[in-house]
CSV table of N, CA and C in Angstrom, one decimal:
chain,number,residue,atom,x,y,z
P,119,UNK,N,0.8,-1.2,0.0
P,119,UNK,CA,0.0,0.0,0.0
P,119,UNK,C,0.9,1.2,0.0
P,120,UNK,N,0.5,2.2,-0.8
P,120,UNK,CA,1.3,3.5,-0.9
P,120,UNK,C,1.1,4.3,0.3
P,121,UNK,N,2.2,4.9,0.8
P,121,UNK,CA,2.2,5.8,1.9
P,121,UNK,C,1.5,7.1,1.4
P,122,UNK,N,0.7,7.7,2.2
P,122,UNK,CA,0.1,9.0,1.9
P,122,UNK,C,1.1,10.1,2.0
P,123,UNK,N,1.0,11.0,1.0
P,123,UNK,CA,2.0,12.2,0.9
P,123,UNK,C,1.3,13.5,1.4
P,124,UNK,N,2.0,14.2,2.2
P,124,UNK,CA,1.5,15.5,2.7
P,124,UNK,C,2.5,16.6,2.4
P,125,UNK,N,2.0,17.7,2.0
P,125,UNK,CA,2.8,18.9,1.8
P,125,UNK,C,2.5,19.9,2.9
P,126,UNK,N,3.6,20.3,3.6
P,126,UNK,CA,3.5,21.3,4.6
P,126,UNK,C,4.0,22.7,4.0
P,127,UNK,N,3.1,23.7,4.2
P,127,UNK,CA,3.5,25.0,3.7
P,127,UNK,C,3.4,26.0,4.8
P,128,UNK,N,4.5,26.5,5.2
P,128,UNK,CA,4.6,27.5,6.3
P,128,UNK,C,5.9,28.2,6.2
P,129,UNK,N,5.9,29.5,6.3
P,129,UNK,CA,7.2,30.3,6.2
P,129,UNK,C,8.0,30.3,7.5
P,130,UNK,N,7.5,29.7,8.5
P,130,UNK,CA,8.3,29.5,9.8
P,130,UNK,C,8.9,28.1,9.8
P,131,UNK,N,10.2,28.1,9.7
P,131,UNK,CA,10.9,26.8,9.6
P,131,UNK,C,10.7,26.0,10.9
P,132,UNK,N,10.6,26.5,12.0
P,132,UNK,CA,10.4,25.7,13.2
P,132,UNK,C,9.0,25.1,13.2
P,133,UNK,N,8.0,25.8,12.7
P,133,UNK,CA,6.6,25.2,12.6
P,133,UNK,C,6.7,24.0,11.6
P,134,UNK,N,7.3,24.2,10.4
P,134,UNK,CA,7.4,23.2,9.4
P,134,UNK,C,8.1,22.0,10.0
P,135,UNK,N,9.2,22.2,10.7
P,135,UNK,CA,10.0,21.1,11.3
P,135,UNK,C,9.1,20.3,12.3
P,136,UNK,N,8.4,21.0,13.2
P,136,UNK,CA,7.5,20.3,14.1
P,136,UNK,C,6.5,19.5,13.4
P,137,UNK,N,5.8,20.1,12.5
P,137,UNK,CA,4.7,19.4,11.8
P,137,UNK,C,5.3,18.2,11.0
P,138,UNK,N,6.4,18.4,10.4
P,138,UNK,CA,7.1,17.3,9.7
P,138,UNK,C,7.4,16.1,10.6
P,139,UNK,N,7.9,16.4,11.8
P,139,UNK,CA,8.2,15.4,12.8
P,139,UNK,C,7.0,14.6,13.2
P,140,UNK,N,5.9,15.4,13.4
P,140,UNK,CA,4.6,14.7,13.8
P,140,UNK,C,4.1,13.8,12.7
P,141,UNK,N,4.2,14.3,11.5
P,141,UNK,CA,3.6,13.5,10.3
P,141,UNK,C,4.5,12.3,9.9
P,142,UNK,N,5.8,12.5,10.1
P,142,UNK,CA,6.7,11.3,9.9
P,142,UNK,C,6.4,10.2,10.9
P,143,UNK,N,6.1,10.6,12.1
P,143,UNK,CA,5.7,9.6,13.2
P,143,UNK,C,4.5,8.9,12.8
P,144,UNK,N,3.6,9.6,12.0
P,144,UNK,CA,2.4,9.0,11.6
P,144,UNK,C,2.6,8.1,10.3
P,145,UNK,N,3.8,8.1,9.8
P,145,UNK,CA,4.2,7.3,8.7
P,145,UNK,C,3.7,7.8,7.4
P,146,UNK,N,3.6,9.2,7.3
P,146,UNK,CA,3.3,9.8,6.0
P,146,UNK,C,4.7,10.2,5.3
P,147,UNK,N,4.6,10.3,4.0
P,147,UNK,CA,5.7,10.9,3.2
P,147,UNK,C,5.4,12.4,3.3
P,148,UNK,N,6.5,13.2,3.6
P,148,UNK,CA,6.3,14.6,3.8
P,148,UNK,C,7.2,15.5,3.0
P,149,UNK,N,6.7,16.5,2.3
P,149,UNK,CA,7.4,17.5,1.7
P,149,UNK,C,7.1,18.8,2.4
P,150,UNK,N,8.1,19.8,2.2
P,150,UNK,CA,7.9,21.1,2.8
P,150,UNK,C,8.1,22.2,1.8
P,151,UNK,N,7.3,23.3,2.0
P,151,UNK,CA,7.5,24.5,1.2
P,151,UNK,C,7.6,25.7,2.1
P,152,UNK,N,8.5,26.6,1.9
P,152,UNK,CA,8.6,27.8,2.8
P,152,UNK,C,7.8,28.9,2.3
P,153,UNK,N,7.1,28.8,1.2
P,153,UNK,CA,6.2,29.9,0.8
P,153,UNK,C,5.2,29.3,-0.3
P,154,UNK,N,4.3,30.2,-0.7
P,154,UNK,CA,3.3,29.9,-1.6
P,154,UNK,C,3.8,29.5,-3.0
P,155,UNK,N,4.8,30.3,-3.5
P,155,UNK,CA,5.3,30.0,-4.8
P,155,UNK,C,5.9,28.6,-4.9
P,156,UNK,N,6.8,28.3,-3.9
P,156,UNK,CA,7.4,27.0,-3.8
P,156,UNK,C,6.3,25.9,-3.7
P,157,UNK,N,5.3,26.2,-2.9
P,157,UNK,CA,4.2,25.2,-2.7
P,157,UNK,C,3.5,24.9,-4.1
P,158,UNK,N,3.2,25.9,-4.8
P,158,UNK,CA,2.6,25.7,-6.1
P,158,UNK,C,3.4,24.9,-7.1
P,159,UNK,N,4.8,25.2,-7.0
P,159,UNK,CA,5.7,24.4,-7.9
P,159,UNK,C,5.7,22.9,-7.5
P,160,UNK,N,5.7,22.7,-6.2
P,160,UNK,CA,5.6,21.3,-5.7
P,160,UNK,C,4.3,20.6,-6.1
P,161,UNK,N,3.2,21.3,-5.9
P,161,UNK,CA,1.9,20.8,-6.2
P,161,UNK,C,1.8,20.5,-7.7
P,162,UNK,N,2.4,21.3,-8.6
P,162,UNK,CA,2.4,21.1,-10.0
P,162,UNK,C,3.1,19.8,-10.4
P,163,UNK,N,4.2,19.5,-9.7
P,163,UNK,CA,5.0,18.4,-10.0
P,163,UNK,C,4.8,17.1,-9.2
P,164,UNK,N,3.9,17.1,-8.2
P,164,UNK,CA,3.8,16.0,-7.4
P,164,UNK,C,2.3,15.7,-7.1
P,165,UNK,N,2.0,14.5,-6.6
P,165,UNK,CA,0.6,14.2,-6.2
P,165,UNK,C,0.6,14.1,-4.7
P,166,UNK,N,-0.1,15.1,-4.0
P,166,UNK,CA,-0.2,15.0,-2.6
P,166,UNK,C,-1.6,14.6,-2.2
P,167,UNK,N,-1.7,13.9,-1.1
P,167,UNK,CA,-3.0,13.4,-0.5
P,167,UNK,C,-3.6,14.5,0.3
P,168,UNK,N,-2.8,15.4,0.9
P,168,UNK,CA,-3.3,16.5,1.7
P,168,UNK,C,-2.2,17.6,1.8
P,169,UNK,N,-2.7,18.8,2.1
P,169,UNK,CA,-1.8,20.0,2.2
P,169,UNK,C,-2.1,20.6,3.6
P,170,UNK,N,-1.0,20.9,4.4
P,170,UNK,CA,-1.2,21.6,5.6
P,170,UNK,C,-0.6,23.0,5.3
P,171,UNK,N,-1.5,24.0,5.3
P,171,UNK,CA,-1.2,25.3,4.7
P,171,UNK,C,-1.4,26.5,5.7
P,172,UNK,N,-0.3,27.3,5.8
P,172,UNK,CA,-0.5,28.5,6.6
P,172,UNK,C,-1.1,29.6,5.7
P,173,UNK,N,-2.0,30.3,6.3
P,173,UNK,CA,-2.7,31.4,5.5
P,173,UNK,C,-1.8,32.6,5.3
P,174,UNK,N,-1.0,32.9,6.3
P,174,UNK,CA,-0.2,34.2,6.2
P,174,UNK,C,1.2,33.9,5.8
P,175,UNK,N,1.4,33.7,4.5
P,175,UNK,CA,2.7,33.5,3.9
P,175,UNK,C,3.3,34.8,3.4
P,176,UNK,N,4.6,34.9,3.3
P,176,UNK,CA,5.2,36.2,2.9
P,176,UNK,C,5.1,36.5,1.4
P,177,UNK,N,5.1,35.5,0.6
P,177,UNK,CA,5.1,35.7,-0.9
P,177,UNK,C,3.7,35.7,-1.5
P,178,UNK,N,3.0,34.7,-1.3
P,178,UNK,CA,1.6,34.5,-1.8
P,178,UNK,C,0.8,34.0,-0.7
P,179,UNK,N,-0.4,34.6,-0.5
P,179,UNK,CA,-1.2,34.2,0.6
P,179,UNK,C,-1.7,32.7,0.5
P,180,UNK,N,-2.0,32.1,1.6
P,180,UNK,CA,-2.6,30.8,1.6
P,180,UNK,C,-3.9,30.7,0.8
P,181,UNK,N,-4.7,31.8,0.9
P,181,UNK,CA,-5.9,31.8,0.1
P,181,UNK,C,-5.6,31.8,-1.4
P,182,UNK,N,-4.6,32.5,-1.8
P,182,UNK,CA,-4.2,32.5,-3.2
P,182,UNK,C,-3.7,31.2,-3.6
P,183,UNK,N,-3.0,30.5,-2.8
P,183,UNK,CA,-2.5,29.2,-3.1
P,183,UNK,C,-3.7,28.2,-3.3
P,184,UNK,N,-4.7,28.3,-2.5
P,184,UNK,CA,-5.8,27.5,-2.7
P,184,UNK,C,-6.5,27.8,-4.0
P,185,UNK,N,-6.7,29.1,-4.3
P,185,UNK,CA,-7.3,29.5,-5.5
P,185,UNK,C,-6.6,29.0,-6.8
P,186,UNK,N,-5.3,29.1,-6.7
P,186,UNK,CA,-4.5,28.6,-7.8
P,186,UNK,C,-4.5,27.0,-7.9
P,187,UNK,N,-4.5,26.4,-6.8
P,187,UNK,CA,-4.7,24.9,-6.8
P,187,UNK,C,-5.9,24.5,-7.5
P,188,UNK,N,-7.0,25.2,-7.2
P,188,UNK,CA,-8.3,24.9,-7.8
P,188,UNK,C,-8.3,25.1,-9.3
P,189,UNK,N,-7.7,26.2,-9.7
P,189,UNK,CA,-7.6,26.6,-11.2
P,189,UNK,C,-6.8,25.5,-12.0
P,190,UNK,N,-5.7,25.0,-11.4
P,190,UNK,CA,-4.8,24.2,-12.2
P,190,UNK,C,-4.7,22.7,-11.9
P,191,UNK,N,-5.2,22.3,-10.7
P,191,UNK,CA,-5.0,20.9,-10.3
P,191,UNK,C,-6.1,20.1,-10.8
P,192,UNK,N,-5.8,19.0,-11.5
P,192,UNK,CA,-6.9,18.1,-12.0
P,192,UNK,C,-7.5,17.3,-10.8
P,193,UNK,N,-6.7,17.1,-9.8
P,193,UNK,CA,-7.1,16.3,-8.6
P,193,UNK,C,-6.8,17.2,-7.4
P,194,UNK,N,-7.7,17.6,-6.6
P,194,UNK,CA,-7.5,18.5,-5.5
P,194,UNK,C,-7.2,17.7,-4.2
P,195,UNK,N,-6.1,18.1,-3.6
P,195,UNK,CA,-5.8,17.5,-2.3
P,195,UNK,C,-6.6,18.3,-1.2
P,196,UNK,N,-7.1,17.6,-0.2
P,196,UNK,CA,-7.8,18.3,0.9
P,196,UNK,C,-6.8,19.2,1.6
P,197,UNK,N,-7.2,20.3,2.2
P,197,UNK,CA,-6.3,21.3,2.8
P,197,UNK,C,-6.7,21.4,4.3
P,198,UNK,N,-5.7,21.4,5.1
P,198,UNK,CA,-5.9,21.8,6.6
P,198,UNK,C,-5.2,23.1,6.7
P,199,UNK,N,-6.0,24.1,7.1
P,199,UNK,CA,-5.4,25.5,7.3
P,199,UNK,C,-4.9,25.7,8.7
P,200,UNK,N,-3.7,26.3,8.8
P,200,UNK,CA,-3.2,26.7,10.1
P,200,UNK,C,-2.9,28.2,10.0
P,201,UNK,N,-3.2,29.0,11.0
P,201,UNK,CA,-3.0,30.4,10.9
P,201,UNK,C,-2.9,31.1,12.3
P,202,UNK,N,-2.1,32.1,12.4
P,202,UNK,CA,-2.0,32.9,13.6
P,202,UNK,C,-3.0,34.1,13.4
P,203,UNK,N,-3.7,34.1,12.3
P,203,UNK,CA,-4.7,35.2,12.1
P,203,UNK,C,-5.9,35.1,13.0
P,204,UNK,N,-6.7,36.0,12.9
P,204,UNK,CA,-8.0,36.1,13.7
P,204,UNK,C,-9.0,35.1,13.2
P,205,UNK,N,-10.0,34.8,14.1
P,205,UNK,CA,-11.1,34.0,13.7
P,205,UNK,C,-11.8,34.5,12.4
P,206,UNK,N,-11.9,35.8,12.3
P,206,UNK,CA,-12.6,36.4,11.2
P,206,UNK,C,-11.8,36.1,9.9
P,207,UNK,N,-10.4,36.1,10.0
P,207,UNK,CA,-9.6,35.8,8.8
P,207,UNK,C,-9.8,34.3,8.4
P,208,UNK,N,-9.9,33.4,9.4
P,208,UNK,CA,-10.1,32.0,9.1
P,208,UNK,C,-11.5,31.8,8.5
P,209,UNK,N,-12.5,32.5,9.1
P,209,UNK,CA,-13.8,32.4,8.6
P,209,UNK,C,-14.0,32.9,7.1
P,210,UNK,N,-13.2,33.9,6.8
P,210,UNK,CA,-13.3,34.5,5.4
P,210,UNK,C,-12.8,33.6,4.3
P,211,UNK,N,-11.9,32.6,4.7
P,211,UNK,CA,-11.4,31.7,3.7
P,211,UNK,C,-12.3,30.5,3.6
P,212,UNK,N,-12.9,30.3,2.5
P,212,UNK,CA,-13.8,29.2,2.3
P,212,UNK,C,-13.6,28.5,0.9
P,213,UNK,N,-13.6,27.2,1.0
P,213,UNK,CA,-13.4,26.5,-0.3
P,213,UNK,C,-13.8,25.0,0.1
P,214,UNK,N,-14.3,24.3,-0.9
P,214,UNK,CA,-14.6,22.9,-0.7
P,214,UNK,C,-13.4,22.0,-0.4
P,215,UNK,N,-12.2,22.5,-0.7
P,215,UNK,CA,-11.0,21.7,-0.4
P,215,UNK,C,-10.6,21.8,1.0
P,216,UNK,N,-11.0,22.8,1.7
P,216,UNK,CA,-10.6,23.0,3.1
P,216,UNK,C,-11.4,22.0,4.0
P,217,UNK,N,-10.7,21.2,4.7
P,217,UNK,CA,-11.3,20.2,5.6
P,217,UNK,C,-11.2,20.6,7.1
P,218,UNK,N,-10.3,21.5,7.5
P,218,UNK,CA,-10.1,21.9,8.9
P,218,UNK,C,-9.4,23.2,8.9
P,219,UNK,N,-9.7,24.0,9.9
P,219,UNK,CA,-9.0,25.3,10.2
P,219,UNK,C,-8.6,25.3,11.6
P,220,UNK,N,-7.3,25.5,11.9
P,220,UNK,CA,-6.7,25.5,13.2
P,220,UNK,C,-6.0,26.8,13.4
P,221,UNK,N,-6.2,27.5,14.6
P,221,UNK,CA,-5.5,28.7,14.9
P,221,UNK,C,-4.2,28.4,15.7
P,222,UNK,N,-3.2,29.1,15.3
P,222,UNK,CA,-1.9,29.0,16.1
P,222,UNK,C,-2.1,29.8,17.4
P,223,UNK,N,-1.7,29.4,18.5
P,223,UNK,CA,-1.1,28.1,18.8
P,223,UNK,C,-2.2,27.0,18.7
P,224,UNK,N,-1.8,25.8,18.2
P,224,UNK,CA,-2.7,24.7,18.0
P,224,UNK,C,-2.2,23.6,18.8
P,225,UNK,N,-3.1,22.7,19.2
P,225,UNK,CA,-2.7,21.5,19.9
P,225,UNK,C,-2.2,20.4,18.9
P,226,UNK,N,-1.1,19.8,19.1
P,226,UNK,CA,-0.5,18.9,18.2
P,226,UNK,C,-1.4,17.7,17.8
P,227,UNK,N,-2.1,17.3,18.8
P,227,UNK,CA,-3.0,16.1,18.6
P,227,UNK,C,-4.2,16.6,17.7
P,228,UNK,N,-4.6,17.8,17.8
P,228,UNK,CA,-5.7,18.4,17.0
P,228,UNK,C,-5.2,18.4,15.5
P,229,UNK,N,-4.0,18.8,15.3
P,229,UNK,CA,-3.5,18.9,13.9
P,229,UNK,C,-3.4,17.5,13.3
P,230,UNK,N,-2.8,16.5,14.1
P,230,UNK,CA,-2.7,15.2,13.6
P,230,UNK,C,-4.1,14.6,13.3
P,231,UNK,N,-5.1,14.8,14.2
P,231,UNK,CA,-6.4,14.4,13.9
P,231,UNK,C,-7.0,15.0,12.7
P,232,UNK,N,-6.8,16.3,12.5
P,232,UNK,CA,-7.3,17.0,11.3
P,232,UNK,C,-6.7,16.4,10.0
P,233,UNK,N,-5.5,16.1,10.0
P,233,UNK,CA,-4.8,15.5,8.8
P,233,UNK,C,-5.4,14.2,8.5
P,234,UNK,N,-5.6,13.3,9.5
P,234,UNK,CA,-6.2,12.0,9.3
P,234,UNK,C,-7.6,12.1,8.9
P,235,UNK,N,-8.4,13.0,9.4
P,235,UNK,CA,-9.8,13.2,9.0
P,235,UNK,C,-9.8,13.7,7.6
P,236,UNK,N,-8.9,14.7,7.2
P,236,UNK,CA,-8.9,15.2,5.9
P,236,UNK,C,-8.6,14.1,4.8
P,237,UNK,N,-7.9,13.1,5.2
P,237,UNK,CA,-7.5,12.0,4.4
P,237,UNK,C,-8.5,10.9,4.4
P,238,UNK,N,-9.5,11.0,5.3
P,238,UNK,CA,-10.5,10.0,5.4
P,238,UNK,C,-10.1,8.8,6.3
P,239,UNK,N,-9.0,9.0,7.0
P,239,UNK,CA,-8.5,8.0,7.9
P,239,UNK,C,-9.3,8.0,9.2
P,240,UNK,N,-9.8,9.1,9.6
P,240,UNK,CA,-10.5,9.3,10.8
P,240,UNK,C,-9.7,9.0,12.1
P,241,UNK,N,-9.8,9.9,13.1
P,241,UNK,CA,-9.0,9.7,14.3
P,241,UNK,C,-9.5,8.5,15.1
P,242,UNK,N,-10.8,8.1,14.9
P,242,UNK,CA,-11.4,7.0,15.7
P,242,UNK,C,-10.9,5.7,15.2
P,243,UNK,N,-10.2,5.6,14.0
P,243,UNK,CA,-9.8,4.4,13.5
P,243,UNK,C,-8.6,3.7,14.1
P,244,UNK,N,-8.0,4.5,15.1
P,244,UNK,CA,-6.8,4.0,15.7
P,244,UNK,C,-5.6,4.2,14.8
P,245,UNK,N,-5.8,5.0,13.7
P,245,UNK,CA,-4.7,5.2,12.8
P,245,UNK,C,-3.6,6.1,13.3
P,246,UNK,N,-3.9,7.0,14.2
P,246,UNK,CA,-2.9,7.9,14.7
P,246,UNK,C,-2.3,7.5,16.0
P,247,UNK,N,-1.1,7.9,16.2
P,247,UNK,CA,-0.4,7.7,17.5
P,247,UNK,C,-1.1,8.5,18.5
P,248,UNK,N,-0.8,8.2,19.8
P,248,UNK,CA,-1.4,9.0,20.9
P,248,UNK,C,-0.3,10.1,21.2
P,249,UNK,N,-0.8,11.3,21.3
P,249,UNK,CA,0.1,12.4,21.7
P,249,UNK,C,-0.5,13.1,22.9
P,250,UNK,N,0.4,13.4,23.9
P,250,UNK,CA,-0.1,14.2,25.0
P,250,UNK,C,-0.5,15.6,24.6
P,251,UNK,N,-1.4,16.2,25.3
P,251,UNK,CA,-1.8,17.6,24.9
P,251,UNK,C,-0.7,18.5,25.0
P,252,UNK,N,-0.3,19.1,23.9
P,252,UNK,CA,0.8,20.2,23.9
P,252,UNK,C,0.3,21.2,22.9
P,253,UNK,N,0.6,22.5,23.3
P,253,UNK,CA,0.3,23.6,22.4
P,253,UNK,C,1.5,24.0,21.6
P,254,UNK,N,1.3,24.3,20.4
P,254,UNK,CA,2.4,24.9,19.6
P,254,UNK,C,2.4,26.4,19.7
P,255,UNK,N,3.5,27.0,20.1
P,255,UNK,CA,3.5,28.4,20.3
P,255,UNK,C,3.3,29.1,19.0
P,256,UNK,N,2.7,30.3,19.1
P,256,UNK,CA,2.4,31.1,18.0
P,256,UNK,C,3.8,31.6,17.4
P,257,UNK,N,3.9,31.5,16.1
P,257,UNK,CA,5.1,31.9,15.4
P,257,UNK,C,5.1,33.5,15.4
P,258,UNK,N,6.2,34.0,15.8
P,258,UNK,CA,6.4,35.5,15.9
P,258,UNK,C,7.0,35.9,14.6
P,259,UNK,N,6.4,37.0,14.0
P,259,UNK,CA,6.9,37.5,12.7
P,259,UNK,C,7.7,38.8,12.9
C-alpha cells in the first residue's frame, strides 16, 4: 500500500519542522515549502494526498495558493489551514477543499487528527499515534 503524501506550507521553519516530525511519526511521506510559490511548484510536479497550509505567507497568501490549486490541479488534495490570524480571517477563507481550520497556537493532537480526518482515515480508526496535549507556540513574525 502506498504511503500517503503530505505537503506542509509555512514560512516559519520551526513550525514546518515540528509538523514534519509529527507527520513522519504517523508514517506519512512529507514535503515542505517555505512559501506559496514553492508550494505551487511542488503541487504542479507531485501528487499530494493533503496539504497543511499557513494562510499568512510572505510571498503568496494561503488563500491565493488554494485558488491557484483549484484553477490548475486536476485532482485537488484536501487542505488543513493553520494560521495565527484572527477567527474572522479564518472564517473568510472558504473552499470545498478546506477540511479543517486551526489557529496558532494549536494542539498537536488536533493537527494530527485534522490531517487524518482530511484523508478519510478518521481519528477514531486508531490510525494515529497518541500524543499528550501540547500547544504549539504562535510563530512571531
